[in-house]
Short mmCIF file of C-alpha atoms in Angstrom, two decimals:
data_model
loop_
_atom_site.label_atom_id
_atom_site.label_comp_id
_atom_site.label_asym_id
_atom_site.label_seq_id
_atom_site.Cartn_x
_atom_site.Cartn_y
_atom_site.Cartn_z
CA LYS A 1 15.04 -8.62 -2.98
CA LYS A 2 13.50 -8.87 -6.28
CA TYR A 3 10.76 -6.34 -5.22
CA ARG A 4 13.18 -3.86 -4.17
CA ASN A 5 14.56 -3.91 -7.83
CA LEU A 6 11.22 -2.23 -8.61
CA PHE A 7 12.37 1.12 -7.13
CA THR A 8 15.64 1.07 -9.26
CA LEU A 9 13.60 1.13 -12.70
CA PRO A 10 15.09 3.95 -14.91
CA SER A 11 13.43 7.26 -15.49
CA ILE A 12 11.64 7.89 -18.89
CA LYS A 13 14.66 9.83 -19.98
CA ILE A 14 17.18 6.83 -19.03
CA ALA A 15 14.62 4.56 -20.63
CA ILE A 16 14.81 6.02 -23.94
CA ILE A 17 18.60 6.33 -23.95
CA LEU A 18 18.74 2.61 -23.07
CA THR A 19 16.29 1.89 -25.81
CA ILE A 20 18.15 3.85 -28.49
CA ILE A 21 21.44 2.06 -27.22
CA ALA A 22 20.17 -1.27 -27.57
CA SER A 23 18.32 -0.61 -30.93
CA SER A 24 21.29 1.02 -32.32
CA PHE A 25 23.44 -2.16 -31.57
CA LEU A 26 20.92 -4.62 -32.75
CA PHE A 27 20.79 -2.51 -36.12
CA ILE A 28 24.47 -2.32 -36.46
CA GLY A 29 24.92 -5.98 -35.61
CA SER A 30 22.43 -6.90 -38.20
CA TYR A 31 23.98 -5.32 -40.70
CA PHE A 32 27.41 -6.03 -39.71
CA LEU A 33 26.66 -9.95 -39.80
CA LEU A 34 24.92 -9.77 -42.95
CA ASN A 35 27.77 -7.65 -44.52
CA GLN A 36 25.73 -4.48 -45.37
CA PHE A 37 27.32 -2.08 -43.14
CA ASN A 38 28.22 0.96 -45.00
CA LEU A 39 27.37 4.55 -45.27
CA SER A 40 23.79 3.88 -46.58
CA ALA A 41 23.42 1.83 -43.62
CA LEU A 42 24.02 4.78 -41.27
CA ILE A 43 21.46 6.78 -43.16
CA THR A 44 18.99 3.97 -42.38
CA LEU A 45 19.72 4.07 -38.68
CA PRO A 46 17.84 7.23 -37.98
CA ILE A 47 14.92 6.04 -39.95
CA PHE A 48 14.90 2.77 -37.97
CA GLU A 49 15.11 4.88 -34.32
CA THR A 50 12.26 6.97 -35.75
CA LEU A 51 10.23 3.99 -36.63
CA ILE A 52 10.50 2.57 -32.87
CA PHE A 53 9.30 5.67 -31.25
CA VAL A 54 6.44 6.33 -33.80
CA SER A 55 5.25 2.88 -33.28
CA MET A 56 5.25 3.31 -29.44
CA MET A 57 3.15 6.70 -29.81
CA ILE A 58 0.87 4.51 -32.26
CA GLU A 59 0.74 1.55 -29.57
CA GLN A 60 -0.27 4.25 -26.97
CA ILE A 61 -3.13 5.67 -28.92
CA ILE A 62 -4.50 2.19 -29.42
CA ALA A 63 -4.40 1.35 -25.72
CA LEU A 64 -5.60 5.04 -24.68
CA ASP A 65 -8.29 3.28 -22.38
CA ASN A 66 -5.77 1.31 -20.54
CA PRO A 67 -4.38 2.90 -17.08
CA LEU A 68 -1.46 0.59 -17.11
CA VAL A 69 -0.24 1.77 -20.52
CA THR A 70 2.30 4.66 -20.17
CA PHE A 71 5.02 5.97 -22.70
CA ARG A 72 7.63 5.00 -20.10
CA ARG A 73 6.26 1.40 -19.74
CA LEU A 74 6.03 1.05 -23.41
CA VAL A 75 9.66 2.40 -24.06
CA LEU A 76 11.18 -0.24 -21.38
CA ILE A 77 9.12 -3.10 -23.10
CA SER A 78 11.00 -1.91 -26.41
CA PHE A 79 14.20 -1.71 -24.56
CA PHE A 80 13.90 -5.55 -23.34
CA SER A 81 12.49 -6.46 -26.51
CA HIS A 82 15.68 -5.23 -28.52
CA LEU A 83 17.85 -6.36 -25.96
CA ILE A 84 16.51 -10.15 -26.03
CA TRP A 85 16.79 -9.78 -30.09
CA LEU A 86 20.46 -8.47 -29.65
CA LEU A 87 21.45 -10.93 -27.05
CA VAL A 88 20.09 -13.86 -29.47
CA LEU A 89 22.33 -12.47 -32.16
CA ILE A 90 25.51 -12.25 -29.97
CA PHE A 91 24.96 -15.78 -28.66
CA GLY A 92 24.54 -17.01 -32.26
CA PHE A 93 27.65 -15.33 -33.57
CA LEU A 94 29.52 -16.72 -30.68
CA LEU A 95 28.33 -20.05 -31.88
CA SER A 96 29.14 -19.44 -35.47
CA ILE A 97 32.95 -19.61 -34.41
CA LEU A 98 32.27 -23.34 -33.88
CA PHE A 99 29.44 -24.00 -36.12
CA SER A 100 28.52 -22.63 -39.70
CA ILE A 101 25.31 -20.61 -38.86
CA ASP A 102 23.15 -18.59 -41.40
CA TYR A 103 22.72 -15.27 -39.54
CA ILE A 104 19.23 -14.75 -40.92
CA SER A 105 18.20 -17.75 -38.86
CA LEU A 106 19.37 -15.72 -35.71
CA LEU A 107 17.62 -12.61 -36.82
CA LEU A 108 14.18 -14.68 -37.39
CA LEU A 109 14.81 -16.55 -33.96
CA GLY A 110 15.38 -13.20 -32.21
CA PHE A 111 12.27 -11.81 -33.98
CA PHE A 112 10.22 -14.74 -32.40
CA TYR A 113 11.84 -14.52 -29.27
CA THR A 114 10.78 -10.73 -29.07
CA ILE A 115 7.25 -11.54 -30.06
CA ALA A 116 7.19 -14.18 -27.25
CA PHE A 117 8.35 -11.59 -24.78
CA ARG A 118 5.92 -9.08 -25.68
CA LEU A 119 3.07 -11.50 -25.59
CA LEU A 120 4.22 -12.45 -22.10
CA VAL A 121 4.04 -8.95 -20.68
CA VAL A 122 1.13 -7.54 -22.78
CA GLY A 123 -1.10 -10.74 -22.23
CA SER A 124 -0.52 -10.70 -18.60
CA VAL A 125 -0.23 -7.13 -17.71
CA PHE A 126 -2.30 -5.01 -20.05
CA TYR A 127 -6.25 -4.62 -20.42
CA GLY A 128 -7.81 -4.57 -23.82
CA ASN A 129 -9.54 -6.59 -26.48
CA LEU A 130 -7.65 -9.33 -28.26
CA PHE A 131 -6.86 -7.15 -31.42
CA ASN A 132 -5.64 -4.38 -29.42
CA LYS A 133 -3.27 -6.74 -27.61
CA ALA A 134 -2.20 -8.34 -30.73
CA PHE A 135 -1.59 -5.13 -32.21
CA ILE A 136 0.92 -4.12 -29.57
CA VAL A 137 2.51 -7.54 -29.52
CA PHE A 138 3.23 -7.78 -33.41
CA PHE A 139 3.16 -4.09 -34.38
CA GLN A 140 6.76 -2.86 -33.73
CA PRO A 141 8.63 -6.06 -34.61
CA MET A 142 6.88 -6.57 -37.80
CA ILE A 143 7.57 -2.93 -39.10
CA LEU A 144 11.41 -3.05 -37.89
CA THR A 145 12.02 -6.68 -39.32
CA PRO A 146 12.20 -5.55 -43.21
CA ILE A 147 14.78 -2.68 -41.97
CA LEU A 148 17.02 -5.43 -40.20
CA PHE A 149 17.12 -8.32 -42.51
CA PRO A 150 15.37 -9.67 -45.76
CA ILE A 151 12.06 -11.33 -44.94
CA PRO A 152 11.98 -14.77 -46.18
CA SER A 153 8.81 -15.91 -47.92
CA PHE A 154 6.63 -18.50 -46.02
CA THR A 155 7.62 -21.04 -48.00
CA GLU A 156 11.34 -20.45 -47.27
CA MET A 157 10.43 -20.10 -43.57
CA ILE A 158 9.27 -23.58 -43.34
CA THR A 159 11.85 -25.33 -45.52
CA ILE A 160 15.24 -23.40 -45.45
CA TYR A 161 14.84 -21.83 -42.05
CA ALA A 162 12.60 -24.48 -40.54
CA ILE A 163 14.62 -24.75 -37.35
CA PRO A 164 14.39 -21.33 -36.24
CA THR A 165 10.89 -20.64 -37.40
CA LEU A 166 9.77 -23.97 -35.49
CA GLY A 167 11.83 -22.91 -32.25
CA GLY A 168 10.30 -19.45 -32.37
CA ALA A 169 6.76 -20.84 -33.06
CA THR A 170 7.30 -23.22 -30.07
CA ILE A 171 8.25 -20.66 -27.74
CA ILE A 172 5.28 -18.16 -28.60
CA THR A 173 2.96 -21.17 -28.09
CA LEU A 174 4.44 -22.16 -24.86
CA VAL A 175 4.10 -18.58 -23.65
CA ALA A 176 0.24 -18.70 -24.66
CA PHE A 177 -0.14 -21.83 -22.91
CA TYR A 178 1.42 -20.62 -19.50
CA LEU A 179 -0.80 -17.50 -19.71
CA ILE A 180 -3.79 -19.64 -20.10
CA PHE A 181 -2.84 -22.09 -17.24
CA VAL A 182 -1.92 -19.27 -14.90
CA ASN A 183 -5.26 -17.68 -15.66
CA ARG A 184 -7.19 -20.98 -14.93
CA THR A 185 -5.98 -20.94 -11.58
CA GLY A 186 -7.93 -17.99 -10.44
CA ALA A 187 -11.11 -19.12 -12.29
CA LYS A 188 -10.95 -22.36 -10.47
CA LEU A 189 -10.45 -20.88 -7.03
CA ILE A 190 -12.54 -17.56 -6.94
CA GLY A 191 -14.22 -17.49 -10.37
CA ILE A 192 -11.86 -14.57 -11.69
CA GLY A 193 -9.02 -15.27 -14.03
CA SER A 194 -5.59 -14.91 -12.18
CA LEU A 195 -4.39 -12.46 -14.87
CA LYS A 196 -7.81 -10.48 -14.72
CA LEU A 197 -7.09 -10.01 -10.76
CA PHE A 198 -3.38 -9.23 -11.42
CA ARG A 199 -4.19 -6.34 -13.94
CA ALA A 200 -6.64 -5.17 -11.67
CA PHE A 201 -4.23 -5.15 -8.84
CA LEU A 202 -1.69 -3.56 -10.84
CA SER A 203 -4.35 -0.56 -11.90
CA ALA A 204 -4.61 0.21 -8.37
CA TRP A 205 -0.92 -0.28 -7.38
CA ALA A 206 0.73 1.55 -10.37
CA ALA A 207 -1.89 3.70 -11.77
CA ASN A 208 -3.99 4.71 -8.72
CA ARG A 209 -7.31 3.11 -10.21
CA PRO A 210 -8.56 1.06 -7.54
CA GLU A 211 -12.08 0.64 -9.01
CA PHE A 212 -11.30 -2.68 -10.84
CA ILE A 213 -10.13 -4.55 -8.00
CA GLU A 214 -12.54 -3.01 -5.69
CA GLU A 215 -15.30 -4.53 -7.96
CA PHE A 216 -13.80 -7.83 -7.53
CA MET A 217 -13.48 -7.55 -3.63
CA ASP A 218 -17.04 -6.07 -3.47
CA ARG A 219 -18.25 -9.42 -5.29
CA MET A 220 -16.53 -11.68 -2.86
CA SER A 221 -16.85 -9.77 0.42
CA SER A 222 -19.18 -10.63 3.10
CA GLU A 223 -21.58 -8.25 5.07
CA GLU A 224 -20.65 -7.78 8.73
CA THR A 225 -21.51 -5.27 11.63
CA VAL A 226 -18.81 -3.32 12.76
CA ARG A 227 -18.58 -0.52 15.12
CA ALA A 228 -17.14 2.82 15.86
CA ASN A 229 -16.80 4.24 19.39
CA VAL A 230 -16.41 7.88 19.91
CA ILE A 231 -15.49 9.73 23.24
CA VAL A 232 -16.35 13.38 22.63
CA LEU A 233 -14.70 15.95 25.39
CA ASN A 234 -16.51 19.19 25.20
CA SER A 235 -15.11 22.50 26.44
CA ARG A 236 -16.09 25.90 26.07
CA ASP A 237 -14.08 26.28 22.59
CA MET A 238 -13.96 22.78 21.37
CA LYS A 239 -15.29 19.46 20.89
CA ILE A 240 -12.56 16.86 20.79
CA ALA A 241 -13.70 13.63 19.32
CA LEU A 242 -11.51 10.48 20.30
CA VAL A 243 -12.43 8.18 17.48
CA VAL A 244 -11.84 4.54 17.61
CA PRO A 245 -13.20 2.45 14.61
CA GLU A 246 -13.44 -1.25 14.76
CA VAL A 247 -12.68 -1.37 11.08
CA HIS A 248 -9.06 -2.06 9.78
CA PRO A 249 -7.44 0.48 7.48
CA GLY A 250 -6.27 -1.45 4.51
CA PRO A 251 -5.12 -3.25 2.37
CA PHE A 252 -3.00 -1.04 0.40
CA TYR A 253 -3.52 2.66 -0.68
CA PRO A 254 -5.78 3.52 -2.51
CA VAL A 255 -7.96 0.28 -2.18
CA GLY A 256 -10.65 -0.11 0.22
CA SER A 257 -10.26 1.29 3.60
CA SER A 258 -6.50 2.06 3.33
CA ASN A 259 -7.02 5.95 3.91
CA LEU A 260 -9.92 5.38 6.43
CA PRO A 261 -8.31 7.77 9.19
CA SER A 262 -8.13 10.46 6.61
CA HIS A 263 -11.79 9.73 5.62
CA LEU A 264 -12.87 10.05 9.29
CA GLN A 265 -10.58 13.15 9.94
CA THR A 266 -12.51 14.83 7.22
CA TRP A 267 -16.03 14.09 8.16
CA PHE A 268 -15.43 15.02 11.93
CA LEU A 269 -13.81 18.28 10.93
CA SER A 270 -16.81 19.24 8.55
CA ASN A 271 -19.19 18.65 11.77
CA VAL A 272 -17.22 21.06 13.86
CA PHE A 273 -15.09 18.30 15.75
CA SER A 274 -11.41 18.46 16.39
CA PRO A 275 -10.73 14.58 15.88
CA MET A 276 -8.10 12.13 17.03
CA ILE A 277 -8.13 8.87 15.03
CA PHE A 278 -7.11 5.83 16.73
CA HIS A 279 -6.70 2.15 15.86
CA GLY A 280 -9.62 -0.05 17.29
CA VAL A 281 -8.80 -3.67 17.93
CA SER A 282 -9.01 -5.03 14.22
CA GLY A 283 -7.23 -7.13 11.71
CA HIS A 284 -7.05 -7.31 7.90
CA GLU A 285 -10.08 -9.46 7.69
CA LEU A 286 -11.94 -6.21 8.62
CA ASN A 287 -10.76 -4.21 5.61
CA LEU A 288 -13.60 -2.61 4.00
CA SER A 289 -13.87 -3.70 0.51
CA SER A 290 -14.27 -0.56 -1.61
CA LYS A 291 -14.49 3.31 -1.44
CA LYS A 292 -18.26 2.79 -1.57
CA GLU A 293 -18.17 0.84 1.70
CA VAL A 294 -15.82 3.37 3.29
CA ASP A 295 -18.27 6.23 2.60
CA LYS A 296 -21.30 3.81 3.96
CA PHE A 297 -19.08 3.52 6.95
CA VAL A 298 -18.39 7.06 7.62
CA SER A 299 -21.89 8.45 6.66
CA SER A 300 -23.36 6.01 9.42
CA LEU A 301 -21.58 8.28 12.05
CA LYS A 302 -24.53 10.75 11.63
CA ASP A 303 -26.37 8.03 13.63
CA LEU A 304 -23.97 8.02 16.70
CA ARG A 305 -25.98 6.68 19.82
CA THR A 306 -24.95 8.29 23.17
CA ILE A 307 -24.95 6.03 25.81
CA ALA A 308 -22.87 7.80 28.77
CA SER A 309 -22.08 11.25 29.43
CA GLY A 310 -20.62 13.20 32.70
CA LYS A 311 -18.30 16.03 33.95
CA THR A 312 -15.64 13.75 35.75
CA CYS A 313 -12.99 11.32 34.88
CA SER A 314 -10.23 9.38 36.86
CA ILE A 315 -6.54 9.95 36.74
CA PRO A 316 -4.65 7.60 34.13
CA ILE A 317 -3.91 4.23 35.89
CA ILE A 318 -0.83 2.29 34.12
CA ALA A 319 -0.07 -1.23 34.91
CA LYS A 320 2.82 -3.56 33.21
CA VAL A 321 3.03 -7.18 33.22
CA GLY A 322 5.81 -8.83 31.33
CA LYS A 323 6.15 -6.95 27.84
CA ALA A 324 2.39 -5.62 28.09
CA THR A 325 1.27 -2.09 29.13
CA ALA A 326 -2.35 -1.14 29.92
CA THR A 327 -3.19 2.50 30.42
CA CYS A 328 -6.85 3.00 31.65
CA ILE A 329 -8.89 6.23 32.34
CA ALA A 330 -12.38 6.04 33.71
CA PHE A 331 -15.07 8.39 31.97
CA GLY A 332 -18.06 7.67 34.76
CA ASP A 333 -18.88 4.06 34.26
CA THR A 334 -16.96 4.00 30.62
CA VAL A 335 -13.36 2.78 30.61
CA LEU A 336 -10.70 4.05 27.92
CA ILE A 337 -8.22 1.12 27.82
CA MET A 338 -4.93 1.87 25.71
CA LEU A 339 -2.72 -1.35 25.09
CA THR A 340 0.77 -1.71 24.14
CA LEU A 341 3.79 -4.07 24.01
CA SER A 342 6.31 -1.42 23.38
CA PRO A 343 9.42 -1.37 23.30
CA PHE A 344 8.99 -4.78 22.41
CA GLY A 345 7.19 -5.44 18.82
CA MET A 346 3.77 -5.68 18.12
CA GLU A 347 1.31 -5.89 15.33
CA ASP A 348 -2.66 -5.89 15.19
CA LEU A 349 -4.24 -7.04 18.40
CA PRO A 350 -6.62 -9.92 17.76
CA LEU A 351 -10.42 -9.79 17.93
CA ASP A 352 -10.70 -12.57 20.60
CA LEU A 353 -8.67 -10.41 22.94
CA LYS A 354 -10.82 -7.46 22.60
CA LYS A 355 -13.92 -9.87 23.45
CA LYS A 356 -11.80 -11.03 26.72
CA ILE A 357 -11.09 -7.48 27.82
CA GLU A 358 -14.69 -6.30 27.43
CA GLY A 359 -15.73 -9.22 29.27
CA LEU A 360 -13.14 -8.36 31.85
CA ALA A 361 -14.24 -4.84 32.09
CA LEU A 362 -17.84 -5.43 32.39
CA GLY A 363 -17.14 -8.20 35.31
CA LEU A 364 -15.40 -5.27 37.28
CA GLY A 365 -18.56 -3.17 37.30
CA TYR A 366 -17.92 -0.93 34.04
CA ASN A 367 -20.77 -0.37 31.54
CA TYR A 368 -18.77 -0.14 28.58
CA ALA A 369 -14.96 -0.18 27.50
CA VAL A 370 -13.65 1.42 24.43
CA ILE A 371 -10.25 -0.35 23.62
CA VAL A 372 -7.40 1.32 21.80
CA ASP A 373 -4.78 -0.82 19.98
CA THR A 374 -1.91 1.86 20.23
CA HIS A 375 0.00 0.01 17.38
CA ASN A 376 3.22 1.74 18.36
CA SER A 377 6.13 -0.61 18.08
CA GLN A 378 7.18 -2.20 14.71
CA GLY A 379 7.21 -6.12 15.05
CA ASP A 380 5.62 -9.46 14.41
CA GLU A 381 2.48 -10.97 14.88
CA ILE A 382 0.99 -11.01 18.47
CA LYS A 383 1.59 -14.53 20.30
CA LYS A 384 -0.60 -16.21 22.76
CA GLU A 385 1.61 -15.32 25.85
CA ASP A 386 1.65 -11.56 24.85
CA CYS A 387 -2.13 -11.65 24.90
CA GLU A 388 -2.26 -13.41 28.23
CA GLU A 389 -0.01 -10.55 29.53
CA LEU A 390 -2.15 -7.73 27.98
CA ILE A 391 -5.15 -9.31 29.83
CA LYS A 392 -3.31 -9.42 33.14
CA ALA A 393 -2.00 -5.77 32.68
CA THR A 394 -5.55 -4.55 31.90
CA GLU A 395 -7.18 -6.48 34.88
CA LYS A 396 -4.41 -5.06 37.25
CA ALA A 397 -4.99 -1.45 35.80
CA LEU A 398 -8.77 -1.94 36.14
CA MET A 399 -8.62 -3.20 39.82
CA ASP A 400 -6.57 -0.19 40.89
CA LEU A 401 -8.97 2.10 38.97
CA LYS A 402 -11.87 0.96 40.90
CA SER A 403 -10.58 2.82 44.00
CA VAL A 404 -9.66 6.08 42.22
CA ASP A 405 -12.05 8.76 42.51
CA GLN A 406 -13.13 10.82 39.53
CA ARG A 407 -12.81 14.37 39.42
CA ASN A 408 -13.57 17.19 37.19
CA PHE A 409 -11.03 17.66 34.29
CA MET A 410 -9.80 20.24 32.01
CA ILE A 411 -8.70 19.67 28.12
CA GLY A 412 -6.78 21.49 25.33
CA PHE A 413 -5.91 20.22 22.09
CA ALA A 414 -3.75 21.17 19.12
CA HIS A 415 -3.24 19.53 15.51
CA SER A 416 -0.25 19.49 13.31
CA SER A 417 -2.35 21.36 10.59
CA GLU A 418 -2.22 24.62 12.37
CA LEU A 419 1.49 24.50 12.15
CA ASP A 420 2.25 23.37 8.44
CA PRO A 421 5.33 21.59 9.22
CA ARG A 422 7.14 19.40 6.75
CA LEU A 423 6.03 16.21 7.85
CA GLY A 424 7.82 12.81 6.72
CA LYS A 425 6.25 10.31 4.60
CA ASP A 426 5.56 8.25 7.79
CA ILE A 427 2.65 10.71 8.73
CA GLY A 428 -0.45 10.31 6.42
CA PRO A 429 -3.03 12.95 5.53
CA ALA A 430 -4.94 12.95 9.05
CA GLY A 431 -1.62 14.41 10.50
CA LEU A 432 -0.60 14.39 14.17
CA GLY A 433 -2.76 15.54 17.02
CA VAL A 434 -1.93 16.29 20.88
CA LEU A 435 -4.58 15.97 23.62
CA VAL A 436 -3.59 17.43 26.98
CA LEU A 437 -5.82 16.23 29.86
CA GLU A 438 -5.43 18.03 33.32
CA ILE A 439 -6.77 15.64 36.22
CA ASN A 440 -6.56 16.68 39.83
CA GLY A 441 -3.86 19.15 39.20
CA LYS A 442 -1.87 16.95 36.96
CA LYS A 443 -1.34 17.04 33.29
CA TYR A 444 -1.12 14.26 30.77
CA SER A 445 -0.37 14.24 26.80
CA ILE A 446 -1.98 11.79 24.58
CA ILE A 447 -0.54 11.76 20.82
CA ALA A 448 -1.96 10.31 18.02
CA SER A 449 -0.27 10.09 14.79
CA ASP A 450 -1.69 9.17 11.30
CA SER A 451 0.92 6.59 10.77
CA ASN A 452 1.24 2.65 10.20
CA ASN A 453 2.94 1.67 13.49
CA ALA A 454 6.03 3.51 14.80
CA VAL A 455 9.60 2.28 14.99
CA MET A 456 10.62 0.07 17.86
CA GLY A 457 11.79 2.01 20.91
CA LEU A 458 10.34 5.57 19.38
CA ARG A 459 7.48 5.66 22.08
CA GLU A 460 10.17 5.16 25.02
CA GLU A 461 12.42 8.03 23.64
CA LEU A 462 9.55 10.32 23.59
CA LEU A 463 8.20 9.42 27.06
CA ARG A 464 11.97 10.08 28.28
CA ASP A 465 12.13 13.29 26.31
CA PHE A 466 9.03 14.62 27.97
CA LYS A 467 9.19 13.07 31.37
CA ASP A 468 10.01 16.49 33.02
CA SER A 469 7.62 18.80 30.64
CA SER A 470 4.64 20.40 31.86
CA ALA A 471 2.51 17.50 30.30
CA PRO A 472 4.39 14.50 30.08
CA ILE A 473 3.41 11.79 27.51
CA LEU A 474 1.05 9.27 28.61
CA GLU A 475 0.66 7.22 25.31
CA LEU A 476 1.83 7.48 21.74
CA CYS A 477 -0.80 6.05 19.29
CA THR A 478 -0.79 5.38 15.67
CA SER A 479 -4.10 5.01 13.35
CA ASP A 480 -2.49 2.16 11.60
CA THR A 481 -3.33 4.01 8.08
CA HIS A 482 -2.15 2.27 4.80
CA VAL A 483 -1.43 5.37 2.86
CA THR A 484 2.17 4.38 3.94
CA ALA A 485 1.81 0.89 3.24
CA GLY A 486 3.01 -0.84 -0.03
CA LYS A 487 5.04 1.29 -2.23
CA THR A 488 8.22 1.16 -0.21
CA SER A 489 11.32 -1.26 -0.45
CA SER A 490 11.26 -1.64 3.59
CA LEU A 491 11.22 -5.30 4.65
CA LYS A 492 8.01 -4.66 6.41
CA GLY A 493 6.33 -3.33 3.33
CA TYR A 494 5.28 0.22 4.83
CA ILE A 495 6.92 3.22 6.34
CA ALA A 496 6.53 3.34 10.28
CA LEU A 497 6.48 6.59 12.29
CA GLY A 498 10.25 7.49 13.02
CA GLU A 499 11.60 6.38 9.64
CA ARG A 500 11.13 9.60 7.70
CA THR A 501 10.40 12.15 10.46
CA SER A 502 13.50 12.02 12.95
CA LEU A 503 12.93 11.98 16.77
CA LYS A 504 14.26 15.77 16.83
CA GLU A 505 11.75 16.82 14.30
CA LEU A 506 9.06 14.85 16.17
CA SER A 507 9.75 15.82 19.39
CA GLU A 508 9.95 19.72 18.33
CA ILE A 509 6.38 19.50 16.54
CA ILE A 510 5.16 17.60 19.67
CA ARG A 511 6.55 20.34 21.93
CA ILE A 512 4.70 23.01 20.08
CA LEU A 513 1.32 21.46 20.00
CA ILE A 514 1.56 20.60 23.84
CA ASP A 515 2.41 24.34 24.18
CA LYS A 516 -0.48 25.41 22.22
CA SER A 517 -2.83 22.66 23.97
CA LEU A 518 -1.88 24.27 27.48
CA GLU A 519 -2.87 27.74 26.11
CA ARG A 520 -6.33 26.11 25.29
CA MET A 521 -7.03 24.43 28.62
CA ALA A 522 -10.63 24.67 29.72
CA GLN A 523 -13.28 22.75 31.89
CA ALA A 524 -14.81 19.86 30.04
CA ASP A 525 -17.26 17.15 29.93
CA PHE A 526 -17.59 13.87 28.16
CA GLN A 527 -20.06 11.96 26.20
CA VAL A 528 -19.52 8.38 25.10
CA SER A 529 -20.98 7.21 21.78
CA TYR A 530 -21.06 4.49 19.18
CA VAL A 531 -22.47 3.47 16.02
CA ASP A 532 -23.06 -0.17 14.56
CA SER A 533 -22.65 -0.31 10.67
CA SER A 534 -23.55 -3.17 8.30
CA VAL A 535 -20.86 -2.90 5.64
CA LYS A 536 -18.91 -5.30 3.37
CA VAL A 537 -15.39 -6.41 4.91
CA ILE A 538 -13.03 -8.79 2.98
CA GLY A 539 -12.85 -11.52 5.56
CA THR A 540 -9.96 -13.98 5.84
CA LYS A 541 -11.10 -16.46 3.07
CA LEU A 542 -10.86 -13.41 0.46
CA ILE A 543 -7.31 -12.66 1.61
CA ASP A 544 -6.41 -16.54 1.37
CA ASP A 545 -7.72 -16.97 -1.86
CA PHE A 546 -6.08 -13.82 -3.32
CA SER A 547 -2.85 -15.13 -1.91
CA ALA A 548 -3.26 -18.31 -3.55
#
């Protein structure tokens, strides 16, 4: 609920209006309480307001190299500073009905509370050296104070106004110690101050500057060997690449491999392939730590090693056990396995499931298995019984597949980039592709969307809608892109396919793409390739340490 409030923060225009209102009430309240409110005070008010905005401009210049310092944020800090000062004044005025209170004491206490608030924000959120931070903390309150009330000398402050001075100094000291202690937690756990990490996170989150947090992640990540599988379907006019990376897109945009599907799409397009990017079996522990590692992983694709090729494939075999559905197609002695729990919820399939299914395929006589986590039904973590059902469904499908003859096949492909449709924010930059396979006189469509999962039941609605079409949908797959993850107020923290693009719109796009694919049908052959890359992945320990 608190996180959702971030999406209701005011625009710059509203923030300026709120700041003017709060500061005007503070000014008028101060002059009223000190019995100085007259015509000359009203003339001073525009000067007071001008000083506020000039001070913010100076603060922005001082923090010019800080990606988090924007004028809007400085205006909001100013608004809350004046609001705190005003609330101290109002609360003190109400107390003065019962007790005799010197209003300069209230204004002085409000001054210190404002300093404490600014210290909390600037000390935790902003980059910069100590002088720059201290300047932003003290500058505006210091230049406004002489206008609001007569500043007592230091001697007066520690004698006549000892209580508000001591109270104000105490709250500032407590905030300073709070920041120190919070920072120490990270230093002890991971050797990086918590606030330093926090600022790096915010730079990526709020300013699209991932380099600071990626530097930390690179330092703490471990080198791992990860694989990318590619099944290339060649026809006279097209080379369609079914790309299954065993790297996870994440953690959130624009950090690490969050936009991996789009990077893969770009590489394959530049090498004259028509790519479909799927989600391999992988979890967040296999997020790449930085853009540098993404580039390293993508560039390794030039070393793809072909392990099988041929001109025939099987018809798809679908098996269901409990919640689980396995769809298998054999290309020679390689089997493509697509797994789903839809219409029940599912998250990333675990790595040990992949190992068990690979072992199962090898035990049944296949030389290689390419496993796709279709990631097509929004839900919770996979349970042990779900994994058992997925294994049983795969075994059933593979057993049935052994008795199926392989035949020559035809393919057609179309991509949403050809249509220039207005796709919703639930579809990332790699768009939506449709592959049509014709095997033994029957046609089947496979849909691949650059999305982070799909709303529960969307797959079934699409399968029903296209049941009687010329190329019924075999499977809906998403890439699990994290371009759409994070900056959303949804409970799951990401926008799933079907949340922004309606079923009707999606069906219309898919129908057009299927028709285009059918026009391009041609005889095809296949090549199965893979490449292993040594890259830095963030691992589970880093996720746990960052969380702590």
